[in-house]
């Protein structure tokens, strides 16, 4: 039905993604997406619905104590979920509603699998720690999705305040990095700074304080970018993979400890994002008069 090649599919991958997706999922998802694109007419929304159905099957397997089957089904559900965006970008068949369906599908899968595992293990063992762990998984997942948009609001407000105080005559160092993601900050900013100075603009690095505290970070970022991996090393994707794929493979006794460790790492990385945004907000120059009030 189509003449797409693997290179066409690879070109639809995100520029940067979670390391779990890059190394553990995309190699399979890209090849399955190629088969779907060339031999079926299934839509991205159809793939999302299929992913949800497999997610429900995973939850049922966890409920029945079939942890390995649940882990395999969860992995397959996420793999199909990774295919819908590739097909949408490849064929241009994505829809605005698909964004909502994809988001809600992810949350439903996590909630069902968490409570399926928690309820199933509790009925078999009477261990309340399993129930608490399942609730903790759901709460942390929801916190992550609440925290992200709120941090974006703070970032937007910080940029708006910066614009007001510098009258728009500035260039953000992070904007330079977006155009040159594989360059180290000092090199890219120095090259772009010459142009900005000629135009009478101020180069502002909102991450200056963070880089001063962690000078190794920029080299680490460049290393990850070269491998198409984002710097948020423990995101929700890695959290889900640890709890619903890795943990079950080691048996029932491993599920709670793995969930606790994965949850602690997720929370630590989320707090690191909060810390970076807080430091960035403090970098806004306070010497110029504030022209408008910005509510954060």
PDB file of C-alpha atoms in Angstrom:
ATOM      1  CA  UNK A   1       0.000   0.000   0.000  1.00  0.00           C
ATOM      2  CA  UNK A   2       3.011   2.286   0.399  1.00  0.00           C
ATOM      3  CA  UNK A   3       6.620   2.578  -0.638  1.00  0.00           C
ATOM      4  CA  UNK A   4       8.096   3.871   2.589  1.00  0.00           C
ATOM      5  CA  UNK A   5      11.587   2.842   3.645  1.00  0.00           C
ATOM      6  CA  UNK A   6      13.140   2.407   7.068  1.00  0.00           C
ATOM      7  CA  UNK A   7      14.990   5.684   6.549  1.00  0.00           C
ATOM      8  CA  UNK A   8      11.629   7.412   6.115  1.00  0.00           C
ATOM      9  CA  UNK A   9      10.503   6.013   9.456  1.00  0.00           C
ATOM     10  CA  UNK A  10      13.772   6.924  11.182  1.00  0.00           C
ATOM     11  CA  UNK A  11      13.348  10.502   9.978  1.00  0.00           C
ATOM     12  CA  UNK A  12      10.077  10.745  11.935  1.00  0.00           C
ATOM     13  CA  UNK A  13      11.716  10.048  15.293  1.00  0.00           C
ATOM     14  CA  UNK A  14      11.891  12.877  17.800  1.00  0.00           C
ATOM     15  CA  UNK A  15      15.208  14.788  17.763  1.00  0.00           C
ATOM     16  CA  UNK A  16      15.645  13.828  21.402  1.00  0.00           C
ATOM     17  CA  UNK A  17      13.809  11.265  23.458  1.00  0.00           C
ATOM     18  CA  UNK A  18      14.093   9.236  26.643  1.00  0.00           C
ATOM     19  CA  UNK A  19      16.971   6.765  26.712  1.00  0.00           C
ATOM     20  CA  UNK A  20      14.523   3.901  27.253  1.00  0.00           C
ATOM     21  CA  UNK A  21      12.682   4.832  24.062  1.00  0.00           C
ATOM     22  CA  UNK A  22      15.869   5.436  22.058  1.00  0.00           C
ATOM     23  CA  UNK A  23      17.651   2.207  22.939  1.00  0.00           C
ATOM     24  CA  UNK A  24      14.955  -0.229  24.116  1.00  0.00           C
ATOM     25  CA  UNK A  25      11.825   0.643  22.118  1.00  0.00           C
ATOM     26  CA  UNK A  26      12.542   2.572  18.907  1.00  0.00           C
ATOM     27  CA  UNK A  27      14.578  -0.219  17.252  1.00  0.00           C
ATOM     28  CA  UNK A  28      11.443  -2.391  17.345  1.00  0.00           C
ATOM     29  CA  UNK A  29       8.843   0.380  17.028  1.00  0.00           C
ATOM     30  CA  UNK A  30      10.410   1.786  13.851  1.00  0.00           C
ATOM     31  CA  UNK A  31      10.352  -1.588  12.106  1.00  0.00           C
ATOM     32  CA  UNK A  32       6.776  -2.287  13.173  1.00  0.00           C
ATOM     33  CA  UNK A  33       5.788   1.212  12.041  1.00  0.00           C
ATOM     34  CA  UNK A  34       7.307   0.461   8.630  1.00  0.00           C
ATOM     35  CA  UNK A  35       5.105  -2.627   8.294  1.00  0.00           C
ATOM     36  CA  UNK A  36       2.035  -0.694   9.412  1.00  0.00           C
ATOM     37  CA  UNK A  37       2.747   2.212   7.057  1.00  0.00           C
ATOM     38  CA  UNK A  38       3.297   0.005   4.005  1.00  0.00           C
ATOM     39  CA  UNK A  39       0.734  -2.744   4.533  1.00  0.00           C
ATOM     40  CA  UNK A  40      -2.203  -1.297   6.504  1.00  0.00           C
ATOM     41  CA  UNK A  41      -4.426   1.756   6.535  1.00  0.00           C
ATOM     42  CA  UNK A  42      -4.584   1.995  10.329  1.00  0.00           C
ATOM     43  CA  UNK A  43      -4.581   5.577  11.595  1.00  0.00           C
ATOM     44  CA  UNK A  44      -2.508   7.042  14.441  1.00  0.00           C
ATOM     45  CA  UNK A  45      -5.659   7.201  16.579  1.00  0.00           C
ATOM     46  CA  UNK A  46      -6.290   3.551  15.761  1.00  0.00           C
ATOM     47  CA  UNK A  47      -2.812   2.703  17.026  1.00  0.00           C
ATOM     48  CA  UNK A  48      -3.468   4.683  20.206  1.00  0.00           C
ATOM     49  CA  UNK A  49      -6.670   2.725  20.814  1.00  0.00           C
ATOM     50  CA  UNK A  50      -4.811  -0.520  20.158  1.00  0.00           C
ATOM     51  CA  UNK A  51      -2.161   0.554  22.655  1.00  0.00           C
ATOM     52  CA  UNK A  52      -4.881   1.165  25.251  1.00  0.00           C
ATOM     53  CA  UNK A  53      -6.412  -2.275  24.655  1.00  0.00           C
ATOM     54  CA  UNK A  54      -3.028  -3.955  25.107  1.00  0.00           C
ATOM     55  CA  UNK A  55      -2.572  -1.833  28.245  1.00  0.00           C
ATOM     56  CA  UNK A  56      -5.857  -3.186  29.622  1.00  0.00           C
ATOM     57  CA  UNK A  57      -4.639  -6.723  28.888  1.00  0.00           C
ATOM     58  CA  UNK A  58      -1.438  -5.920  30.770  1.00  0.00           C
ATOM     59  CA  UNK A  59      -3.455  -4.709  33.761  1.00  0.00           C
ATOM     60  CA  UNK A  60      -5.531  -7.908  33.681  1.00  0.00           C
ATOM     61  CA  UNK A  61      -2.375 -10.013  33.639  1.00  0.00           C
ATOM     62  CA  UNK A  62      -0.986  -8.121  36.640  1.00  0.00           C
ATOM     63  CA  UNK A  63      -4.289  -8.631  38.468  1.00  0.00           C
ATOM     64  CA  UNK A  64      -4.071 -12.385  37.904  1.00  0.00           C
ATOM     65  CA  UNK A  65      -0.475 -12.512  39.121  1.00  0.00           C
ATOM     66  CA  UNK A  66       0.981 -13.170  35.654  1.00  0.00           C
ATOM     67  CA  UNK A  67       3.738 -10.623  36.112  1.00  0.00           C
ATOM     68  CA  UNK A  68       5.952 -11.623  33.187  1.00  0.00           C
ATOM     69  CA  UNK A  69       2.986 -11.580  30.805  1.00  0.00           C
ATOM     70  CA  UNK A  70       1.941  -8.219  32.226  1.00  0.00           C
ATOM     71  CA  UNK A  71       5.445  -6.840  31.694  1.00  0.00           C
ATOM     72  CA  UNK A  72       5.586  -8.061  28.077  1.00  0.00           C
ATOM     73  CA  UNK A  73       2.142  -6.636  27.333  1.00  0.00           C
ATOM     74  CA  UNK A  74       3.036  -3.294  28.948  1.00  0.00           C
ATOM     75  CA  UNK A  75       6.192  -3.100  26.829  1.00  0.00           C
ATOM     76  CA  UNK A  76       4.193  -3.941  23.705  1.00  0.00           C
ATOM     77  CA  UNK A  77       1.537  -1.359  24.618  1.00  0.00           C
ATOM     78  CA  UNK A  78       4.188   1.343  24.957  1.00  0.00           C
ATOM     79  CA  UNK A  79       5.842   0.235  21.702  1.00  0.00           C
ATOM     80  CA  UNK A  80       2.558   0.640  19.815  1.00  0.00           C
ATOM     81  CA  UNK A  81       2.076   3.983  21.554  1.00  0.00           C
ATOM     82  CA  UNK A  82       5.451   5.080  20.143  1.00  0.00           C
ATOM     83  CA  UNK A  83       4.330   4.113  16.646  1.00  0.00           C
ATOM     84  CA  UNK A  84       1.308   6.414  16.408  1.00  0.00           C
ATOM     85  CA  UNK A  85       3.378   9.606  16.346  1.00  0.00           C
ATOM     86  CA  UNK A  86       5.719   8.191  13.714  1.00  0.00           C
ATOM     87  CA  UNK A  87       2.818   7.232  11.447  1.00  0.00           C
ATOM     88  CA  UNK A  88       1.203  10.637  12.011  1.00  0.00           C
ATOM     89  CA  UNK A  89       4.367  12.491  11.034  1.00  0.00           C
ATOM     90  CA  UNK A  90       5.094  10.138   8.140  1.00  0.00           C
ATOM     91  CA  UNK A  91       1.664  10.300   6.502  1.00  0.00           C
ATOM     92  CA  UNK A  92       0.403  13.593   7.890  1.00  0.00           C
ATOM     93  CA  UNK A  93      -2.650  11.837   9.309  1.00  0.00           C
ATOM     94  CA  UNK A  94      -2.456  13.113  12.887  1.00  0.00           C
ATOM     95  CA  UNK A  95      -5.425  14.940  14.404  1.00  0.00           C
ATOM     96  CA  UNK A  96      -5.740  17.440  17.277  1.00  0.00           C
ATOM     97  CA  UNK A  97      -7.983  14.956  19.090  1.00  0.00           C
ATOM     98  CA  UNK A  98      -5.180  12.427  18.814  1.00  0.00           C
ATOM     99  CA  UNK A  99      -3.103  14.539  21.206  1.00  0.00           C
ATOM    100  CA  UNK A 100      -5.823  14.224  23.854  1.00  0.00           C
ATOM    101  CA  UNK A 101      -6.347  10.531  23.179  1.00  0.00           C
ATOM    102  CA  UNK A 102      -2.626   9.813  23.438  1.00  0.00           C
ATOM    103  CA  UNK A 103      -2.307  11.729  26.709  1.00  0.00           C
ATOM    104  CA  UNK A 104      -5.365  10.155  28.321  1.00  0.00           C
ATOM    105  CA  UNK A 105      -4.412   6.705  27.040  1.00  0.00           C
ATOM    106  CA  UNK A 106      -1.051   6.931  28.791  1.00  0.00           C
ATOM    107  CA  UNK A 107      -2.645   7.931  32.084  1.00  0.00           C
ATOM    108  CA  UNK A 108      -5.325   5.227  31.889  1.00  0.00           C
ATOM    109  CA  UNK A 109      -2.711   2.554  31.162  1.00  0.00           C
ATOM    110  CA  UNK A 110      -0.610   3.535  34.170  1.00  0.00           C
ATOM    111  CA  UNK A 111      -3.579   3.754  36.561  1.00  0.00           C
ATOM    112  CA  UNK A 112      -5.059   0.428  35.441  1.00  0.00           C
ATOM    113  CA  UNK A 113      -1.732  -1.418  35.579  1.00  0.00           C
ATOM    114  CA  UNK A 114      -0.809   0.055  38.955  1.00  0.00           C
ATOM    115  CA  UNK A 115      -4.091  -0.813  40.617  1.00  0.00           C
ATOM    116  CA  UNK A 116      -4.300  -4.145  38.788  1.00  0.00           C
ATOM    117  CA  UNK A 117      -0.931  -5.107  40.250  1.00  0.00           C
ATOM    118  CA  UNK A 118      -1.707  -3.640  43.690  1.00  0.00           C
ATOM    119  CA  UNK A 119      -5.156  -5.207  43.990  1.00  0.00           C
ATOM    120  CA  UNK A 120      -4.011  -8.559  42.613  1.00  0.00           C
ATOM    121  CA  UNK A 121      -1.037  -8.905  44.924  1.00  0.00           C
ATOM    122  CA  UNK A 122      -3.029  -7.718  47.942  1.00  0.00           C
ATOM    123  CA  UNK A 123      -5.758 -10.328  47.380  1.00  0.00           C
ATOM    124  CA  UNK A 124      -3.107 -13.047  47.129  1.00  0.00           C
ATOM    125  CA  UNK A 125      -0.800 -11.982  49.969  1.00  0.00           C
ATOM    126  CA  UNK A 126      -2.675  -9.446  52.118  1.00  0.00           C
ATOM    127  CA  UNK A 127       0.423  -7.219  51.963  1.00  0.00           C
ATOM    128  CA  UNK A 128      -0.665  -3.585  52.346  1.00  0.00           C
ATOM    129  CA  UNK A 129       2.763  -2.355  51.208  1.00  0.00           C
ATOM    130  CA  UNK A 130       1.820  -3.402  47.686  1.00  0.00           C
ATOM    131  CA  UNK A 131      -1.302  -1.235  47.788  1.00  0.00           C
ATOM    132  CA  UNK A 132       0.662   1.738  49.118  1.00  0.00           C
ATOM    133  CA  UNK A 133       3.264   1.259  46.390  1.00  0.00           C
ATOM    134  CA  UNK A 134       0.574   1.143  43.699  1.00  0.00           C
ATOM    135  CA  UNK A 135      -1.013   4.340  45.028  1.00  0.00           C
ATOM    136  CA  UNK A 136       2.421   5.947  45.171  1.00  0.00           C
ATOM    137  CA  UNK A 137       3.063   5.066  41.521  1.00  0.00           C
ATOM    138  CA  UNK A 138      -0.184   6.725  40.448  1.00  0.00           C
ATOM    139  CA  UNK A 139       0.414   9.813  42.602  1.00  0.00           C
ATOM    140  CA  UNK A 140       3.957  10.290  41.287  1.00  0.00           C
ATOM    141  CA  UNK A 141       2.783   9.864  37.709  1.00  0.00           C
ATOM    142  CA  UNK A 142       0.094  12.500  38.194  1.00  0.00           C
ATOM    143  CA  UNK A 143       2.541  14.811  39.972  1.00  0.00           C
ATOM    144  CA  UNK A 144       4.905  14.595  37.018  1.00  0.00           C
ATOM    145  CA  UNK A 145       2.170  15.680  34.621  1.00  0.00           C
ATOM    146  CA  UNK A 146       1.097  18.511  36.917  1.00  0.00           C
ATOM    147  CA  UNK A 147       4.659  19.663  37.524  1.00  0.00           C
ATOM    148  CA  UNK A 148       5.582  19.916  33.840  1.00  0.00           C
ATOM    149  CA  UNK A 149       2.954  22.484  32.767  1.00  0.00           C
ATOM    150  CA  UNK A 150       3.490  24.535  35.930  1.00  0.00           C
ATOM    151  CA  UNK A 151       7.232  24.736  35.304  1.00  0.00           C
ATOM    152  CA  UNK A 152       6.470  25.849  31.754  1.00  0.00           C
ATOM    153  CA  UNK A 153       4.299  28.653  33.150  1.00  0.00           C
ATOM    154  CA  UNK A 154       7.177  29.793  35.346  1.00  0.00           C
ATOM    155  CA  UNK A 155       9.578  29.694  32.395  1.00  0.00           C
ATOM    156  CA  UNK A 156       7.184  31.717  30.242  1.00  0.00           C
ATOM    157  CA  UNK A 157       6.674  34.258  33.040  1.00  0.00           C
ATOM    158  CA  UNK A 158      10.450  34.521  33.538  1.00  0.00           C
ATOM    159  CA  UNK A 159      10.968  35.240  29.831  1.00  0.00           C
ATOM    160  CA  UNK A 160       8.141  37.786  29.873  1.00  0.00           C
ATOM    161  CA  UNK A 161       9.709  39.552  32.846  1.00  0.00           C
ATOM    162  CA  UNK A 162      13.075  39.522  31.095  1.00  0.00           C
ATOM    163  CA  UNK A 163      11.495  41.011  27.978  1.00  0.00           C
ATOM    164  CA  UNK A 164       9.906  43.779  30.037  1.00  0.00           C
ATOM    165  CA  UNK A 165      13.096  44.703  31.870  1.00  0.00           C
ATOM    166  CA  UNK A 166      15.386  44.621  28.837  1.00  0.00           C
ATOM    167  CA  UNK A 167      12.845  46.077  26.420  1.00  0.00           C
ATOM    168  CA  UNK A 168      13.145  43.023  24.209  1.00  0.00           C
ATOM    169  CA  UNK A 169      16.802  43.752  23.375  1.00  0.00           C
ATOM    170  CA  UNK A 170      18.280  40.392  24.356  1.00  0.00           C
ATOM    171  CA  UNK A 171      19.130  36.955  23.061  1.00  0.00           C
ATOM    172  CA  UNK A 172      18.690  33.863  25.222  1.00  0.00           C
ATOM    173  CA  UNK A 173      21.660  31.507  25.329  1.00  0.00           C
ATOM    174  CA  UNK A 174      19.258  28.571  25.385  1.00  0.00           C
ATOM    175  CA  UNK A 175      17.839  29.748  22.041  1.00  0.00           C
ATOM    176  CA  UNK A 176      21.349  29.469  20.615  1.00  0.00           C
ATOM    177  CA  UNK A 177      21.590  25.891  21.858  1.00  0.00           C
ATOM    178  CA  UNK A 178      18.318  24.953  20.184  1.00  0.00           C
ATOM    179  CA  UNK A 179      19.813  25.834  16.825  1.00  0.00           C
ATOM    180  CA  UNK A 180      23.126  24.170  17.698  1.00  0.00           C
ATOM    181  CA  UNK A 181      22.227  21.368  20.133  1.00  0.00           C
ATOM    182  CA  UNK A 182      25.511  19.514  19.646  1.00  0.00           C
ATOM    183  CA  UNK A 183      27.658  22.536  20.541  1.00  0.00           C
ATOM    184  CA  UNK A 184      28.827  23.296  24.052  1.00  0.00           C
ATOM    185  CA  UNK A 185      27.231  26.390  25.549  1.00  0.00           C
ATOM    186  CA  UNK A 186      30.357  28.546  25.816  1.00  0.00           C
ATOM    187  CA  UNK A 187      31.327  27.966  22.192  1.00  0.00           C
ATOM    188  CA  UNK A 188      27.848  28.574  20.772  1.00  0.00           C
ATOM    189  CA  UNK A 189      27.155  31.601  22.964  1.00  0.00           C
ATOM    190  CA  UNK A 190      30.533  33.177  22.150  1.00  0.00           C
ATOM    191  CA  UNK A 191      29.957  32.860  18.411  1.00  0.00           C
ATOM    192  CA  UNK A 192      26.416  34.156  18.597  1.00  0.00           C
ATOM    193  CA  UNK A 193      27.348  36.840  21.112  1.00  0.00           C
ATOM    194  CA  UNK A 194      29.410  38.673  18.523  1.00  0.00           C
ATOM    195  CA  UNK A 195      26.392  38.961  16.246  1.00  0.00           C
ATOM    196  CA  UNK A 196      24.107  39.962  19.116  1.00  0.00           C
ATOM    197  CA  UNK A 197      26.547  42.657  20.264  1.00  0.00           C
ATOM    198  CA  UNK A 198      26.690  44.144  16.779  1.00  0.00           C
ATOM    199  CA  UNK A 199      22.913  44.392  16.816  1.00  0.00           C
ATOM    200  CA  UNK A 200      22.861  46.003  20.256  1.00  0.00           C
ATOM    201  CA  UNK A 201      21.292  43.032  22.030  1.00  0.00           C
ATOM    202  CA  UNK A 202      22.255  41.481  25.350  1.00  0.00           C
ATOM    203  CA  UNK A 203      23.072  37.783  25.535  1.00  0.00           C
ATOM    204  CA  UNK A 204      21.331  36.392  28.619  1.00  0.00           C
ATOM    205  CA  UNK A 205      22.086  32.931  30.015  1.00  0.00           C
ATOM    206  CA  UNK A 206      19.279  32.033  32.382  1.00  0.00           C
ATOM    207  CA  UNK A 207      21.158  28.842  33.242  1.00  0.00           C
ATOM    208  CA  UNK A 208      24.368  30.654  34.226  1.00  0.00           C
ATOM    209  CA  UNK A 209      24.006  29.910  37.935  1.00  0.00           C
ATOM    210  CA  UNK A 210      23.185  26.265  37.249  1.00  0.00           C
ATOM    211  CA  UNK A 211      26.204  25.852  34.964  1.00  0.00           C
ATOM    212  CA  UNK A 212      28.431  27.519  37.549  1.00  0.00           C
ATOM    213  CA  UNK A 213      27.347  24.968  40.158  1.00  0.00           C
ATOM    214  CA  UNK A 214      27.554  22.011  37.767  1.00  0.00           C
ATOM    215  CA  UNK A 215      30.280  22.783  35.183  1.00  0.00           C
ATOM    216  CA  UNK A 216      30.259  19.194  33.917  1.00  0.00           C
ATOM    217  CA  UNK A 217      26.606  19.345  32.915  1.00  0.00           C
ATOM    218  CA  UNK A 218      27.079  20.932  29.489  1.00  0.00           C
ATOM    219  CA  UNK A 219      29.533  18.253  28.354  1.00  0.00           C
ATOM    220  CA  UNK A 220      27.108  15.615  29.645  1.00  0.00           C
ATOM    221  CA  UNK A 221      24.274  17.290  27.712  1.00  0.00           C
ATOM    222  CA  UNK A 222      26.262  17.299  24.468  1.00  0.00           C
ATOM    223  CA  UNK A 223      27.133  13.613  24.941  1.00  0.00           C
ATOM    224  CA  UNK A 224      23.454  12.714  25.363  1.00  0.00           C
ATOM    225  CA  UNK A 225      22.346  14.898  22.441  1.00  0.00           C
ATOM    226  CA  UNK A 226      24.789  13.112  20.142  1.00  0.00           C
ATOM    227  CA  UNK A 227      22.996   9.880  21.036  1.00  0.00           C
ATOM    228  CA  UNK A 228      19.519  11.479  20.637  1.00  0.00           C
ATOM    229  CA  UNK A 229      18.885  11.228  24.384  1.00  0.00           C
ATOM    230  CA  UNK A 230      17.383  14.050  26.432  1.00  0.00           C
ATOM    231  CA  UNK A 231      18.982  15.203  29.666  1.00  0.00           C
ATOM    232  CA  UNK A 232      16.008  14.288  31.863  1.00  0.00           C
ATOM    233  CA  UNK A 233      17.483  10.823  32.416  1.00  0.00           C
ATOM    234  CA  UNK A 234      14.745   9.526  34.728  1.00  0.00           C
ATOM    235  CA  UNK A 235      11.466  10.723  33.285  1.00  0.00           C
ATOM    236  CA  UNK A 236       8.021   9.179  33.449  1.00  0.00           C
ATOM    237  CA  UNK A 237       8.918   6.766  30.668  1.00  0.00           C
ATOM    238  CA  UNK A 238      11.854   5.284  32.583  1.00  0.00           C
ATOM    239  CA  UNK A 239       9.713   5.256  35.727  1.00  0.00           C
ATOM    240  CA  UNK A 240       6.979   3.252  33.996  1.00  0.00           C
ATOM    241  CA  UNK A 241       9.535   0.905  32.442  1.00  0.00           C
ATOM    242  CA  UNK A 242      11.115   0.183  35.827  1.00  0.00           C
ATOM    243  CA  UNK A 243       7.807  -0.406  37.614  1.00  0.00           C
ATOM    244  CA  UNK A 244       5.859  -2.288  34.941  1.00  0.00           C
ATOM    245  CA  UNK A 245       8.561  -3.980  32.837  1.00  0.00           C
ATOM    246  CA  UNK A 246      11.776  -4.469  34.824  1.00  0.00           C
ATOM    247  CA  UNK A 247      10.262  -5.060  38.283  1.00  0.00           C
ATOM    248  CA  UNK A 248       7.806  -7.791  37.263  1.00  0.00           C
ATOM    249  CA  UNK A 249      10.563  -9.758  35.534  1.00  0.00           C
ATOM    250  CA  UNK A 250      12.255 -10.216  38.925  1.00  0.00           C
ATOM    251  CA  UNK A 251       9.127 -11.519  40.632  1.00  0.00           C
ATOM    252  CA  UNK A 252       6.582 -10.267  43.192  1.00  0.00           C
ATOM    253  CA  UNK A 253       9.123  -9.519  45.922  1.00  0.00           C
ATOM    254  CA  UNK A 254      11.001  -7.105  43.655  1.00  0.00           C
ATOM    255  CA  UNK A 255       7.986  -5.012  42.691  1.00  0.00           C
ATOM    256  CA  UNK A 256       7.774  -2.825  45.806  1.00  0.00           C
ATOM    257  CA  UNK A 257      11.538  -2.135  46.144  1.00  0.00           C
ATOM    258  CA  UNK A 258      11.845  -1.372  42.421  1.00  0.00           C
ATOM    259  CA  UNK A 259       8.846   0.971  42.624  1.00  0.00           C
ATOM    260  CA  UNK A 260      10.324   2.784  45.623  1.00  0.00           C
ATOM    261  CA  UNK A 261      13.745   3.247  44.011  1.00  0.00           C
ATOM    262  CA  UNK A 262      12.278   4.290  40.657  1.00  0.00           C
ATOM    263  CA  UNK A 263       9.898   6.688  42.386  1.00  0.00           C
ATOM    264  CA  UNK A 264      12.715   8.253  44.386  1.00  0.00           C
ATOM    265  CA  UNK A 265      14.797   8.760  41.236  1.00  0.00           C
ATOM    266  CA  UNK A 266      11.823  10.257  39.377  1.00  0.00           C
ATOM    267  CA  UNK A 267      11.119  12.649  42.232  1.00  0.00           C
ATOM    268  CA  UNK A 268      14.794  13.621  42.438  1.00  0.00           C
ATOM    269  CA  UNK A 269      14.932  14.478  38.747  1.00  0.00           C
ATOM    270  CA  UNK A 270      11.655  16.411  38.931  1.00  0.00           C
ATOM    271  CA  UNK A 271      13.073  18.420  41.828  1.00  0.00           C
ATOM    272  CA  UNK A 272      16.211  19.068  39.774  1.00  0.00           C
ATOM    273  CA  UNK A 273      13.973  20.630  37.125  1.00  0.00           C
ATOM    274  CA  UNK A 274      12.331  22.799  39.779  1.00  0.00           C
ATOM    275  CA  UNK A 275      15.781  23.824  41.032  1.00  0.00           C
ATOM    276  CA  UNK A 276      16.911  24.802  37.535  1.00  0.00           C
ATOM    277  CA  UNK A 277      13.797  26.883  36.926  1.00  0.00           C
ATOM    278  CA  UNK A 278      14.229  28.581  40.307  1.00  0.00           C
ATOM    279  CA  UNK A 279      17.835  29.474  39.516  1.00  0.00           C
ATOM    280  CA  UNK A 280      16.829  30.725  36.066  1.00  0.00           C
ATOM    281  CA  UNK A 281      14.162  32.990  37.545  1.00  0.00           C
ATOM    282  CA  UNK A 282      16.813  34.586  39.749  1.00  0.00           C
ATOM    283  CA  UNK A 283      18.963  35.394  36.705  1.00  0.00           C
ATOM    284  CA  UNK A 284      16.571  38.027  35.383  1.00  0.00           C
ATOM    285  CA  UNK A 285      18.352  41.406  35.559  1.00  0.00           C
ATOM    286  CA  UNK A 286      16.892  43.661  38.236  1.00  0.00           C
ATOM    287  CA  UNK A 287      18.685  46.895  37.297  1.00  0.00           C
ATOM    288  CA  UNK A 288      16.259  48.078  34.611  1.00  0.00           C
ATOM    289  CA  UNK A 289      12.825  49.359  35.529  1.00  0.00           C
ATOM    290  CA  UNK A 290      10.047  46.832  35.397  1.00  0.00           C
ATOM    291  CA  UNK A 291       7.500  47.977  32.835  1.00  0.00           C
ATOM    292  CA  UNK A 292       4.729  45.605  33.759  1.00  0.00           C
ATOM    293  CA  UNK A 293       3.798  43.273  36.540  1.00  0.00           C
ATOM    294  CA  UNK A 294       4.256  39.591  35.735  1.00  0.00           C
ATOM    295  CA  UNK A 295       2.337  37.097  37.835  1.00  0.00           C
ATOM    296  CA  UNK A 296       4.019  33.715  38.254  1.00  0.00           C
TER     297      UNK A 296
END
